[in-house]
XYZ file of C-alpha atoms in Angstrom:
327
model
C 100.668 -35.265 -44.082
C 100.544 -38.841 -42.769
C 96.914 -40.707 -41.609
C 97.677 -40.662 -38.075
C 97.848 -36.498 -38.037
C 94.827 -36.679 -39.959
C 92.967 -38.378 -36.651
C 94.231 -36.315 -34.128
C 93.356 -33.363 -35.475
C 89.835 -34.856 -36.243
C 89.166 -35.804 -32.424
C 90.535 -32.194 -31.125
C 88.036 -30.945 -33.348
C 84.947 -33.236 -32.417
C 86.067 -32.547 -28.934
C 86.014 -28.888 -29.218
C 82.349 -28.400 -31.340
C 80.856 -30.974 -28.168
C 82.010 -28.512 -25.936
C 80.770 -25.533 -27.306
C 77.571 -27.591 -27.917
C 77.501 -28.171 -24.109
C 78.368 -24.600 -23.025
C 75.545 -23.666 -25.108
C 73.156 -25.430 -23.870
C 73.946 -24.994 -20.049
C 73.468 -20.852 -20.969
C 69.770 -21.508 -22.226
C 68.967 -23.984 -19.214
C 65.878 -22.715 -17.572
C 66.279 -21.612 -14.552
C 62.661 -21.163 -11.669
C 62.124 -18.261 -9.625
C 59.901 -17.717 -6.705
C 57.590 -15.026 -7.602
C 55.636 -14.836 -4.149
C 58.306 -13.769 -2.229
C 58.169 -9.872 -1.593
C 61.625 -8.362 -2.868
C 61.671 -6.094 0.245
C 61.838 -8.644 3.844
C 62.227 -5.374 5.904
C 58.252 -5.474 6.776
C 57.642 -9.182 6.528
C 56.800 -9.745 10.451
C 54.057 -7.122 10.038
C 52.867 -8.595 6.619
C 52.218 -11.903 8.238
C 50.828 -10.244 11.307
C 48.186 -8.625 8.975
C 46.776 -11.947 8.128
C 44.041 -12.737 10.808
C 43.132 -16.445 11.301
C 38.947 -16.408 12.272
C 36.933 -19.326 12.554
C 34.004 -19.697 10.226
C 30.443 -21.337 11.554
C 29.591 -24.119 11.147
C 26.518 -23.773 8.575
C 26.138 -27.544 8.467
C 25.696 -28.642 11.951
C 22.436 -30.240 13.303
C 21.203 -27.369 15.807
C 18.306 -30.045 17.080
C 21.151 -32.069 17.937
C 22.636 -29.974 20.470
C 22.126 -29.664 24.046
C 20.845 -26.281 25.749
C 24.431 -25.669 27.226
C 26.213 -26.238 23.662
C 23.726 -24.342 21.663
C 23.989 -21.608 24.356
C 28.069 -22.007 24.165
C 27.628 -21.529 20.090
C 25.248 -18.278 20.484
C 27.620 -16.894 23.074
C 30.513 -17.449 20.592
C 28.902 -15.834 17.849
C 27.899 -12.821 19.708
C 24.131 -13.620 19.300
C 20.861 -13.445 21.670
C 18.800 -16.801 22.194
C 15.832 -16.757 19.696
C 12.310 -15.358 21.820
C 9.255 -18.341 22.299
C 7.274 -15.961 20.240
C 7.104 -13.867 17.369
C 5.786 -10.156 17.627
C 3.922 -8.493 14.592
C 4.416 -5.104 14.291
C 0.726 -3.393 12.758
C -0.024 0.400 12.643
C -3.682 1.832 13.440
C -3.891 5.001 11.050
C -7.978 4.965 11.570
C -10.507 3.157 13.479
C -12.979 1.023 12.520
C -15.817 2.959 12.829
C -18.107 5.955 15.144
C -18.292 5.744 18.688
C -21.005 7.481 19.985
C -22.562 8.664 16.972
C -24.423 11.688 16.356
C -28.559 10.768 15.756
C -29.693 13.841 13.811
C -33.250 15.341 14.818
C -36.022 14.317 12.812
C -37.317 16.644 9.750
C -33.739 18.951 10.301
C -33.271 21.654 7.583
C -36.964 21.196 6.958
C -38.298 22.187 10.608
C -38.246 25.932 11.617
C -36.862 27.129 15.239
C -40.120 29.126 15.861
C -42.151 26.255 16.238
C -42.522 23.494 18.658
C -40.441 20.648 17.508
C -37.863 23.172 16.458
C -37.375 24.324 19.917
C -37.562 20.821 21.545
C -34.288 20.054 18.748
C -32.549 23.303 20.312
C -33.239 21.922 23.933
C -31.919 18.662 22.879
C -28.644 20.479 21.066
C -27.684 21.985 24.363
C -27.832 19.108 26.185
C -25.733 17.281 24.119
C -23.358 20.236 23.826
C -21.518 19.625 26.954
C -19.680 16.673 25.991
C -19.139 18.077 22.812
C -17.238 20.725 24.214
C -15.312 18.480 26.839
C -13.854 16.604 23.335
C -13.256 19.841 21.830
C -11.068 21.067 24.685
C -9.404 17.588 24.551
C -8.184 18.568 20.450
C -7.010 21.775 22.153
C -4.343 19.867 24.303
C -2.980 18.316 20.788
C -3.792 21.527 18.744
C -3.636 24.753 20.451
C -4.439 26.927 18.137
C -7.537 24.681 16.809
C -10.943 26.748 15.983
C -14.385 24.950 15.410
C -14.983 27.855 12.885
C -11.661 27.279 10.962
C -11.868 23.825 11.360
C -15.063 24.231 9.306
C -13.882 25.982 6.421
C -10.836 23.249 6.086
C -13.782 20.878 6.232
C -16.267 22.272 3.294
C -12.828 22.404 1.104
C -11.612 18.960 2.161
C -16.192 17.909 1.660
C -15.536 19.677 -2.137
C -12.055 17.384 -2.938
C -13.919 14.753 -2.580
C -16.234 14.814 -4.953
C -14.074 16.486 -7.784
C -11.866 13.616 -7.045
C -14.121 10.864 -7.530
C -15.370 12.574 -10.987
C -12.007 12.397 -11.990
C -11.057 9.251 -10.342
C -7.896 9.698 -8.869
C -7.686 6.848 -6.584
C -3.640 7.857 -5.243
C -5.249 11.904 -3.788
C -8.428 9.951 -2.350
C -6.113 8.419 0.071
C -5.139 12.037 1.276
C -8.587 12.859 2.321
C -10.168 9.982 3.254
C -9.310 7.196 6.110
C -8.588 3.457 5.098
C -12.245 2.605 6.293
C -13.823 4.918 4.304
C -11.465 4.077 1.196
C -13.121 0.483 0.028
C -16.571 2.008 0.236
C -16.059 5.020 -2.070
C -13.882 2.913 -4.123
C -17.073 0.357 -4.573
C -19.932 3.196 -5.349
C -17.724 4.880 -8.172
C -16.610 1.223 -10.005
C -18.690 1.014 -13.271
C -20.177 4.646 -13.090
C -19.679 8.231 -14.660
C -19.567 10.502 -12.288
C -20.844 14.292 -13.042
C -20.720 16.455 -10.089
C -21.198 20.333 -9.114
C -21.066 22.886 -5.952
C -23.051 25.696 -6.333
C -23.607 27.470 -2.979
C -24.131 26.621 0.955
C -27.837 26.837 2.087
C -26.652 27.348 5.661
C -22.379 27.320 6.565
C -21.100 23.794 8.231
C -21.173 23.730 11.733
C -19.812 21.037 13.947
C -22.484 19.382 15.675
C -20.715 16.064 17.636
C -17.307 15.931 18.988
C -16.082 12.853 20.600
C -12.266 11.443 21.917
C -11.402 7.933 22.796
C -8.708 6.365 23.419
C -7.411 2.779 22.043
C -5.147 0.189 23.370
C -3.087 2.626 25.380
C -4.454 6.080 27.024
C -2.140 8.005 25.254
C -3.135 6.496 21.858
C -5.998 9.145 21.509
C -8.181 9.212 18.080
C -10.637 12.784 17.816
C -14.113 12.494 15.851
C -15.982 15.619 14.507
C -19.315 15.326 12.621
C -19.767 18.207 10.302
C -23.422 19.495 9.389
C -23.400 19.706 5.720
C -26.470 21.852 4.490
C -25.645 22.662 0.335
C -27.175 23.199 -3.543
C -25.904 20.394 -5.709
C -25.865 19.382 -9.200
C -25.247 15.547 -9.216
C -25.660 13.206 -12.399
C -24.414 9.280 -12.466
C -23.954 7.690 -15.401
C -23.649 3.215 -15.843
C -21.059 1.812 -17.845
C -23.414 2.129 -21.023
C -23.512 5.915 -20.696
C -27.138 5.656 -19.766
C -28.488 8.034 -16.532
C -29.263 5.997 -13.041
C -29.437 8.582 -10.432
C -29.920 12.716 -10.830
C -29.726 15.044 -13.495
C -27.394 17.939 -14.944
C -29.819 20.181 -15.183
C -31.988 20.369 -12.106
C -30.325 21.532 -8.416
C -31.248 20.127 -5.222
C -30.415 21.092 -1.717
C -28.592 17.919 0.151
C -28.366 17.605 4.331
C -25.261 15.895 5.321
C -23.669 14.651 7.965
C -20.300 14.022 7.805
C -17.583 12.257 10.132
C -13.897 13.698 10.460
C -11.065 11.877 12.149
C -8.071 12.508 13.012
C -5.193 10.434 14.986
C -4.064 12.891 17.600
C -1.486 10.948 19.277
C 0.324 11.152 15.929
C 2.352 14.542 15.345
C 1.589 13.921 11.354
C -2.300 12.858 11.481
C -4.574 15.321 9.738
C -8.047 14.985 9.590
C -9.956 12.987 7.067
C -13.425 11.729 5.765
C -14.294 8.829 7.658
C -17.901 7.910 7.150
C -21.615 9.678 6.922
C -24.465 9.506 9.500
C -27.445 8.838 7.274
C -30.594 9.186 9.854
C -33.023 6.512 10.787
C -36.225 8.816 9.681
C -34.450 9.416 6.858
C -36.934 7.763 3.653
C -34.579 4.754 1.451
C -33.361 6.092 -1.632
C -34.889 3.723 -4.599
C -31.339 1.736 -5.636
C -30.704 1.865 -8.910
C -31.596 -0.739 -11.826
C -28.864 -2.541 -12.552
C -28.085 -2.646 -16.080
C -27.181 -5.635 -18.343
C -25.678 -5.842 -22.402
C -28.800 -6.970 -23.746
C -27.526 -10.469 -26.201
C -29.618 -11.107 -29.148
C -29.714 -15.141 -29.253
C -29.682 -16.379 -32.692
C -29.107 -20.019 -33.856
C -25.988 -21.070 -35.585
C -26.293 -21.557 -39.476
C -25.246 -25.201 -39.056
C -28.235 -26.149 -37.437
C -30.775 -24.433 -39.674
C -29.011 -26.585 -42.643
C -29.512 -29.516 -40.574
C -33.245 -28.384 -40.063
C -33.891 -27.703 -43.607
C -32.121 -30.605 -44.735
C -34.272 -32.824 -42.623
C -37.608 -31.064 -43.783
C -36.760 -32.025 -47.516
C -36.081 -35.148 -46.738
C -39.611 -35.534 -45.344
C -41.084 -33.955 -48.176
C -39.400 -36.334 -50.389
C -40.608 -39.360 -48.200
C -44.212 -37.986 -48.657
C -44.038 -37.530 -52.333
C -43.051 -40.927 -52.348
C -45.655 -42.439 -50.621
C -48.575 -40.370 -52.645
C -47.576 -41.608 -55.583
C -47.519 -45.115 -54.991
């Protein structure tokens, strides 16, 4: 074999190897495909119509720099109404702030017999004031057709007893259901830092409605009603302070109690209920002695450091006097 033949074979072999490597390189070349294009072009138009371009509001735009016409056009584009120059704040009137036309109890009520001259005078004054009371009760019946004073007095007595029982247990949540918002802070102040023992024994006289009034607030349709109920009962009451010392009353002795309790209801409210609003204290009734305020006694004691300092100064003075005496 000649050298020429050998070189020709090597050249053919190298060309074949290069062609094989090139074909292998072309077979492994990377090809990129579009992944966002849908495989089915049938609904291409509908898919394009599905997207709606909206104009976003300009949050960084300064409204104060716009004129009235520009501001009006901006609000009209956004479908907004122009703001009012005033701000309205809603409020709800659930009770009145006091007693309108308060009942004036006759002097000596519960002690003077109706047979006496003063007792007969009280009966005549009661009949004179009864006209306005009957008109107010008639007004209440326009909102409550089944209203009856006897039935109301029985419910008022249950509410009266329940109020004192809740004062004993200090249940603040249930108190809101039977007393008005005006009476709530007064009741909470009177029961603060106190322990109350109360017990209802019996009725000396049956409770009765002695006064009734109706009034309107702000509008003529917004009507409130107040009924004054006379309670003459026998109770046991004892109040202790925060240190357990007796402040008022006794748990053994029962006393007769005469009270005039005002019940109020928002008649215009369909879901209004009768609640305790206030108690009437007559002017002729003698004022009760206020219970003495109790404080925790603190014994003042000097700190031991000061005592040690005093003793050292005394010793120094004694030493100086001893030296002078020896001289």
